[in-house]
Amino acid sequence: MRKLLSTRQMLLEAQKGHYAVPAFNIHNMETMQVVAATAAELHSPLILAATPSTVAYAGADYLVAMAAVAAARTDIPIALHLDHHEKFSDIQSSIDAGVSSCMIDASKEPFEVNIQRTQEVLAYAHRYDVTVEAELGKLVGMEDDLVVDEKDSMYTNPKDAVRFIEATGIDSLAVAIGTAHGLYKGRPKLDFDRLQEIRQVVDIPLVLHGASDVPDELVQKAIRLGICKVNIATDLKIPFSGAIKAYFQQHPEASDPRKYLNPAKEAMEAVVRHKIAVCGSAGKY
């Protein structure tokens, strides 16, 4: 069975090739099947992302086993990534279970504390060739159990980014440039000048969180300016759940999950195809 890969090589290749690797948040077998099969068909590298609540729901061992099957069925590179994890113990146990990439999110903490907590995770993760992503700045909105109020949102400072990377040795950095978790109340305003400044002084791969509901042209401009990993969550959950609701409205007597989950998978597949096209990652493998 093929080994799950870290994100190191795939992100460096994306950075060099001026495209982005999509990181799709999955929640169960069905959502993982959709993104893996679609990425394989389109020959796109793939990051399967799991939040703390997803790991708690499904179990790290189950997720690793399913992701390993997905990787064995195709030649595209696949990583299983911990998204927005805040506890070292949770990250450690998931790495022990076989997760190949992780994000330590201590962005709510003071700068020096963020450094210390990131260093702790990196020291453990790199023993097992597990890549580490961290975040500097805060994204407004809600990602599962992580909530940041608008008044607490903070953009990434380019000079702080340099200091942070030098102090921690992280593999990739999630930057706050105006995106948010969840859906937007209006058209998002991204600080592309700030992104350019960060790209000029930082040489590791940069990550865009909160890309759901962001207009395609803005995501693509961010990629042109140096983003090489794009996180997508809400844009997948809405069509998946919407299709299930519609199925039960039409078939109130339904009880077989093999029947009512198929329309959900089809609805989600269309979004996955579109996001891969936006990222420009199709045909890279």
CSV table of C-alpha atoms in Angstrom, one decimal:
chain,number,residue,atom,x,y,z
A,1,MET,CA,0.0,0.0,0.0
A,2,ARG,CA,1.4,3.4,-1.0
A,3,LYS,CA,2.6,5.7,1.8
A,4,LEU,CA,0.8,9.0,2.4
A,5,LEU,CA,3.1,11.8,1.5
A,6,SER,CA,4.0,14.9,3.4
A,7,THR,CA,3.1,18.2,1.7
A,8,ARG,CA,6.7,19.3,1.4
A,9,GLN,CA,7.5,18.3,-2.2
A,10,MET,CA,4.0,18.9,-3.6
A,11,LEU,CA,4.0,22.5,-2.3
A,12,LEU,CA,7.5,23.3,-3.4
A,13,GLU,CA,6.6,22.1,-6.9
A,14,ALA,CA,3.4,24.2,-6.9
A,15,GLN,CA,5.4,27.2,-5.8
A,16,LYS,CA,7.8,26.7,-8.7
A,17,GLY,CA,5.0,26.0,-11.2
A,18,HIS,CA,2.8,29.0,-10.1
A,19,TYR,CA,-0.3,26.9,-9.2
A,20,ALA,CA,-1.8,25.9,-5.9
A,21,VAL,CA,-2.5,22.5,-4.4
A,22,PRO,CA,-6.2,22.3,-3.2
A,23,ALA,CA,-6.7,21.2,0.4
A,24,PHE,CA,-10.2,19.9,0.7
A,25,ASN,CA,-11.7,19.4,4.2
A,26,ILE,CA,-13.2,15.9,4.4
A,27,HIS,CA,-15.5,14.6,7.1
A,28,ASN,CA,-16.1,10.9,6.4
A,29,MET,CA,-15.5,8.1,3.8
A,30,GLU,CA,-17.9,9.6,1.2
A,31,THR,CA,-16.4,13.1,1.2
A,32,MET,CA,-12.9,11.5,1.0
A,33,GLN,CA,-13.9,9.3,-1.9
A,34,VAL,CA,-15.2,12.3,-3.8
A,35,VAL,CA,-12.2,14.5,-3.6
A,36,ALA,CA,-9.7,11.6,-4.1
A,37,ALA,CA,-11.5,10.1,-7.1
A,38,THR,CA,-11.9,13.5,-8.7
A,39,ALA,CA,-8.3,14.6,-8.1
A,40,ALA,CA,-7.1,11.3,-9.5
A,41,GLU,CA,-9.2,11.7,-12.7
A,42,LEU,CA,-7.9,15.2,-13.2
A,43,HIS,CA,-4.3,14.3,-12.3
A,44,SER,CA,-4.1,16.9,-9.5
A,45,PRO,CA,-2.0,16.6,-6.3
A,46,LEU,CA,-4.3,16.5,-3.3
A,47,ILE,CA,-4.3,17.4,0.3
A,48,LEU,CA,-7.0,15.8,2.5
A,49,ALA,CA,-7.6,18.1,5.4
A,50,ALA,CA,-9.1,17.1,8.7
A,51,THR,CA,-10.0,19.6,11.5
A,52,PRO,CA,-9.9,18.6,15.2
A,53,SER,CA,-13.6,17.9,15.2
A,54,THR,CA,-13.3,15.6,12.1
A,55,VAL,CA,-10.6,13.6,13.8
A,56,ALA,CA,-12.7,13.4,16.9
A,57,TYR,CA,-15.7,12.3,14.9
A,58,ALA,CA,-14.0,9.7,12.6
A,59,GLY,CA,-10.8,8.8,14.5
A,60,ALA,CA,-7.3,9.4,13.2
A,61,ASP,CA,-6.7,5.7,12.6
A,62,TYR,CA,-9.8,5.4,10.4
A,63,LEU,CA,-8.9,8.5,8.5
A,64,VAL,CA,-5.3,7.3,7.9
A,65,ALA,CA,-6.5,3.9,6.7
A,66,MET,CA,-9.0,5.4,4.3
A,67,ALA,CA,-6.5,7.9,3.0
A,68,ALA,CA,-4.0,5.1,2.5
A,69,VAL,CA,-6.5,3.3,0.3
A,70,ALA,CA,-7.2,6.4,-1.7
A,71,ALA,CA,-3.4,6.8,-2.2
A,72,ALA,CA,-3.0,3.2,-3.3
A,73,ARG,CA,-5.6,3.5,-6.0
A,74,THR,CA,-3.8,6.3,-7.9
A,75,ASP,CA,-0.4,7.7,-8.8
A,76,ILE,CA,-1.2,11.3,-7.7
A,77,PRO,CA,0.5,12.5,-4.5
A,78,ILE,CA,-1.9,12.5,-1.6
A,79,ALA,CA,-1.3,14.0,1.9
A,80,LEU,CA,-3.5,13.7,5.0
A,81,HIS,CA,-3.2,17.0,6.8
A,82,LEU,CA,-4.4,18.2,10.2
A,83,ASP,CA,-6.1,21.5,9.8
A,84,HIS,CA,-6.3,24.1,12.6
A,85,HIS,CA,-5.2,21.9,15.4
A,86,GLU,CA,-4.3,23.7,18.6
A,87,LYS,CA,-3.3,20.9,21.0
A,88,PHE,CA,0.1,19.3,20.9
A,89,SER,CA,-1.2,16.1,22.3
A,90,ASP,CA,-3.8,15.8,19.5
A,91,ILE,CA,-1.2,16.4,16.9
A,92,GLN,CA,1.2,13.9,18.4
A,93,SER,CA,-1.4,11.1,18.6
A,94,SER,CA,-2.5,11.7,15.0
A,95,ILE,CA,1.1,11.7,13.8
A,96,ASP,CA,1.6,8.4,15.6
A,97,ALA,CA,-1.5,7.1,13.8
A,98,GLY,CA,0.2,7.9,10.4
A,99,VAL,CA,-1.0,11.5,9.5
A,100,SER,CA,1.6,13.0,7.1
A,101,SER,CA,1.2,16.7,7.5
A,102,CYS,CA,-0.1,19.0,10.3
A,103,MET,CA,-1.0,22.6,11.1
A,104,ILE,CA,-0.4,24.0,14.6
A,105,ASP,CA,-2.7,27.0,14.9
A,106,ALA,CA,-1.5,29.1,17.8
A,107,SER,CA,-2.4,32.3,16.0
A,108,LYS,CA,-4.7,33.4,18.8
A,109,GLU,CA,-1.7,33.4,21.2
A,110,PRO,CA,0.9,36.2,21.6
A,111,PHE,CA,3.7,36.2,19.0
A,112,GLU,CA,6.4,34.6,21.2
A,113,VAL,CA,3.9,31.9,22.5
A,114,ASN,CA,3.0,31.1,18.9
A,115,ILE,CA,6.7,30.5,18.2
A,116,GLN,CA,7.1,28.3,21.2
A,117,ARG,CA,4.1,26.1,20.5
A,118,THR,CA,5.1,25.8,16.9
A,119,GLN,CA,8.6,24.8,17.8
A,120,GLU,CA,7.3,22.1,20.1
A,121,VAL,CA,5.2,20.6,17.3
A,122,LEU,CA,7.9,20.9,14.7
A,123,ALA,CA,10.5,19.1,16.8
A,124,TYR,CA,8.2,16.1,17.1
A,125,ALA,CA,6.7,16.2,13.5
A,126,HIS,CA,10.0,16.4,11.7
A,127,ARG,CA,11.2,13.2,13.4
A,128,TYR,CA,8.7,11.4,11.2
A,129,ASP,CA,9.1,13.5,8.1
A,130,VAL,CA,5.7,15.2,8.8
A,131,THR,CA,5.5,18.7,7.5
A,132,VAL,CA,4.3,21.6,9.7
A,133,GLU,CA,2.2,24.6,8.7
A,134,ALA,CA,1.6,27.4,11.1
A,135,GLU,CA,-0.5,30.6,11.0
A,136,LEU,CA,0.5,34.2,11.6
A,137,GLY,CA,-2.4,36.6,11.9
A,138,LYS,CA,-6.0,35.7,12.5
A,139,LEU,CA,-8.9,34.9,10.1
A,140,VAL,CA,-12.3,36.2,11.1
A,141,GLY,CA,-15.1,33.7,11.1
A,142,MET,CA,-15.7,30.1,12.2
A,143,GLU,CA,-13.9,26.9,11.2
A,144,ASP,CA,-15.7,24.0,13.1
A,145,ASP,CA,-15.0,24.8,16.8
A,146,LEU,CA,-12.5,27.6,16.0
A,147,VAL,CA,-14.2,31.1,16.3
A,148,VAL,CA,-12.5,34.4,15.7
A,149,ASP,CA,-14.6,37.6,16.1
A,150,GLU,CA,-14.2,40.4,13.5
A,151,LYS,CA,-12.8,42.7,16.1
A,152,ASP,CA,-10.0,40.2,16.8
A,153,SER,CA,-9.0,39.6,13.2
A,154,MET,CA,-5.4,40.6,12.4
A,155,TYR,CA,-3.4,40.7,9.1
A,156,THR,CA,0.0,39.1,8.8
A,157,ASN,CA,2.9,41.5,9.2
A,158,PRO,CA,5.7,40.7,6.6
A,159,LYS,CA,8.5,41.5,9.1
A,160,ASP,CA,6.9,39.3,11.7
A,161,ALA,CA,6.6,36.5,9.1
A,162,VAL,CA,10.4,36.6,8.5
A,163,ARG,CA,11.1,36.5,12.2
A,164,PHE,CA,8.6,33.7,12.8
A,165,ILE,CA,9.9,31.5,10.0
A,166,GLU,CA,13.5,32.0,11.1
A,167,ALA,CA,12.6,31.1,14.7
A,168,THR,CA,10.5,28.0,14.0
A,169,GLY,CA,11.8,26.4,10.7
A,170,ILE,CA,8.2,25.7,9.6
A,171,ASP,CA,7.5,24.2,6.1
A,172,SER,CA,4.6,26.5,5.1
A,173,LEU,CA,2.9,29.6,6.5
A,174,ALA,CA,-0.8,30.4,6.4
A,175,VAL,CA,-1.2,34.2,6.0
A,176,ALA,CA,-4.1,36.5,6.9
A,177,ILE,CA,-4.7,38.9,4.1
A,178,GLY,CA,-8.5,39.4,4.4
A,179,THR,CA,-10.1,36.0,3.9
A,180,ALA,CA,-12.5,34.5,6.4
A,181,HIS,CA,-13.8,31.2,7.4
A,182,GLY,CA,-17.3,30.4,6.3
A,183,LEU,CA,-19.5,32.6,4.1
A,184,TYR,CA,-18.9,36.3,3.4
A,185,LYS,CA,-21.4,39.1,4.2
A,186,GLY,CA,-20.2,40.9,1.1
A,187,ARG,CA,-17.4,40.7,-1.5
A,188,PRO,CA,-14.2,40.0,0.3
A,189,LYS,CA,-11.4,42.6,0.1
A,190,LEU,CA,-8.0,40.9,0.0
A,191,ASP,CA,-4.8,42.8,0.7
A,192,PHE,CA,-2.8,41.8,-2.3
A,193,ASP,CA,-0.1,44.4,-1.6
A,194,ARG,CA,0.5,42.7,1.8
A,195,LEU,CA,0.7,39.3,0.1
A,196,GLN,CA,3.3,40.7,-2.4
A,197,GLU,CA,5.3,42.1,0.5
A,198,ILE,CA,5.3,38.8,2.3
A,199,ARG,CA,6.2,36.8,-0.8
A,200,GLN,CA,9.2,39.1,-1.4
A,201,VAL,CA,10.7,38.4,2.0
A,202,VAL,CA,9.6,34.8,2.6
A,203,ASP,CA,10.7,31.8,0.5
A,204,ILE,CA,8.6,29.0,2.0
A,205,PRO,CA,5.2,28.0,0.6
A,206,LEU,CA,2.3,30.3,1.5
A,207,VAL,CA,-1.2,29.1,2.3
A,208,LEU,CA,-4.6,30.8,1.8
A,209,HIS,CA,-7.2,29.8,4.4
A,210,GLY,CA,-10.9,30.8,4.1
A,211,ALA,CA,-11.0,30.4,0.3
A,212,SER,CA,-14.6,29.2,0.2
A,213,ASP,CA,-17.0,31.8,-1.2
A,214,VAL,CA,-14.1,33.9,-2.5
A,215,PRO,CA,-14.5,34.9,-6.2
A,216,ASP,CA,-12.4,32.8,-8.5
A,217,GLU,CA,-10.5,35.7,-9.9
A,218,LEU,CA,-9.4,36.8,-6.4
A,219,VAL,CA,-8.2,33.3,-5.6
A,220,GLN,CA,-6.3,33.1,-8.8
A,221,LYS,CA,-4.7,36.5,-8.3
A,222,ALA,CA,-3.5,35.3,-4.9
A,223,ILE,CA,-2.0,32.2,-6.5
A,224,ARG,CA,-0.2,34.4,-9.1
A,225,LEU,CA,1.2,36.4,-6.2
A,226,GLY,CA,2.6,33.4,-4.4
A,227,ILE,CA,-0.1,31.3,-2.7
A,228,CYS,CA,0.5,27.6,-3.4
A,229,LYS,CA,-2.0,25.9,-1.1
A,230,VAL,CA,-5.7,26.8,-1.0
A,231,ASN,CA,-8.0,25.5,1.7
A,232,ILE,CA,-11.7,24.7,0.8
A,233,ALA,CA,-14.3,23.6,3.4
A,234,THR,CA,-17.6,25.5,3.4
A,235,ASP,CA,-18.0,25.3,-0.4
A,236,LEU,CA,-18.0,21.5,-0.1
A,237,LYS,CA,-20.3,21.1,2.8
A,238,ILE,CA,-23.2,23.2,1.4
A,239,PRO,CA,-23.8,21.2,-1.8
A,240,PHE,CA,-23.3,17.9,0.0
A,241,SER,CA,-25.8,18.6,2.7
A,242,GLY,CA,-28.1,20.4,0.2
A,243,ALA,CA,-28.4,17.4,-2.0
A,244,ILE,CA,-29.3,15.2,0.9
A,245,LYS,CA,-32.0,17.5,2.0
A,246,ALA,CA,-33.4,17.7,-1.5
A,247,TYR,CA,-33.3,13.9,-1.8
A,248,PHE,CA,-35.4,13.5,1.4
A,249,GLN,CA,-37.9,16.1,0.2
A,250,GLN,CA,-38.4,14.0,-2.9
A,251,HIS,CA,-38.2,10.6,-1.2
A,252,PRO,CA,-39.4,11.1,2.4
A,253,GLU,CA,-39.6,7.3,2.8
A,254,ALA,CA,-35.9,6.8,2.1
A,255,SER,CA,-33.7,5.1,4.6
A,256,ASP,CA,-30.8,3.6,2.6
A,257,PRO,CA,-27.6,5.8,2.9
A,258,ARG,CA,-26.3,4.2,-0.3
A,259,LYS,CA,-29.2,5.9,-2.1
A,260,TYR,CA,-29.3,9.3,-0.5
A,261,LEU,CA,-25.5,9.9,-0.2
A,262,ASN,CA,-24.9,9.4,-4.0
A,263,PRO,CA,-26.6,12.7,-5.0
A,264,ALA,CA,-24.6,14.4,-2.3
A,265,LYS,CA,-21.4,13.0,-3.7
A,266,GLU,CA,-22.3,14.1,-7.2
A,267,ALA,CA,-23.1,17.6,-6.0
A,268,MET,CA,-19.8,17.8,-4.2
A,269,GLU,CA,-17.8,16.4,-7.1
A,270,ALA,CA,-18.9,19.4,-9.3
A,271,VAL,CA,-17.4,21.8,-6.8
A,272,VAL,CA,-14.2,19.8,-6.4
A,273,ARG,CA,-13.7,19.9,-10.2
A,274,HIS,CA,-14.2,23.6,-10.3
A,275,LYS,CA,-11.8,24.3,-7.4
A,276,ILE,CA,-9.1,22.2,-9.0
A,277,ALA,CA,-9.5,24.3,-12.2
A,278,VAL,CA,-9.3,27.5,-10.1
A,279,CYS,CA,-6.1,26.3,-8.5
A,280,GLY,CA,-4.6,25.3,-11.8
A,281,SER,CA,-3.4,22.0,-10.4
A,282,ALA,CA,-5.1,19.7,-13.0
A,283,GLY,CA,-2.7,17.7,-15.2
A,284,LYS,CA,0.3,18.3,-12.9
A,285,TYR,CA,0.8,14.5,-12.3
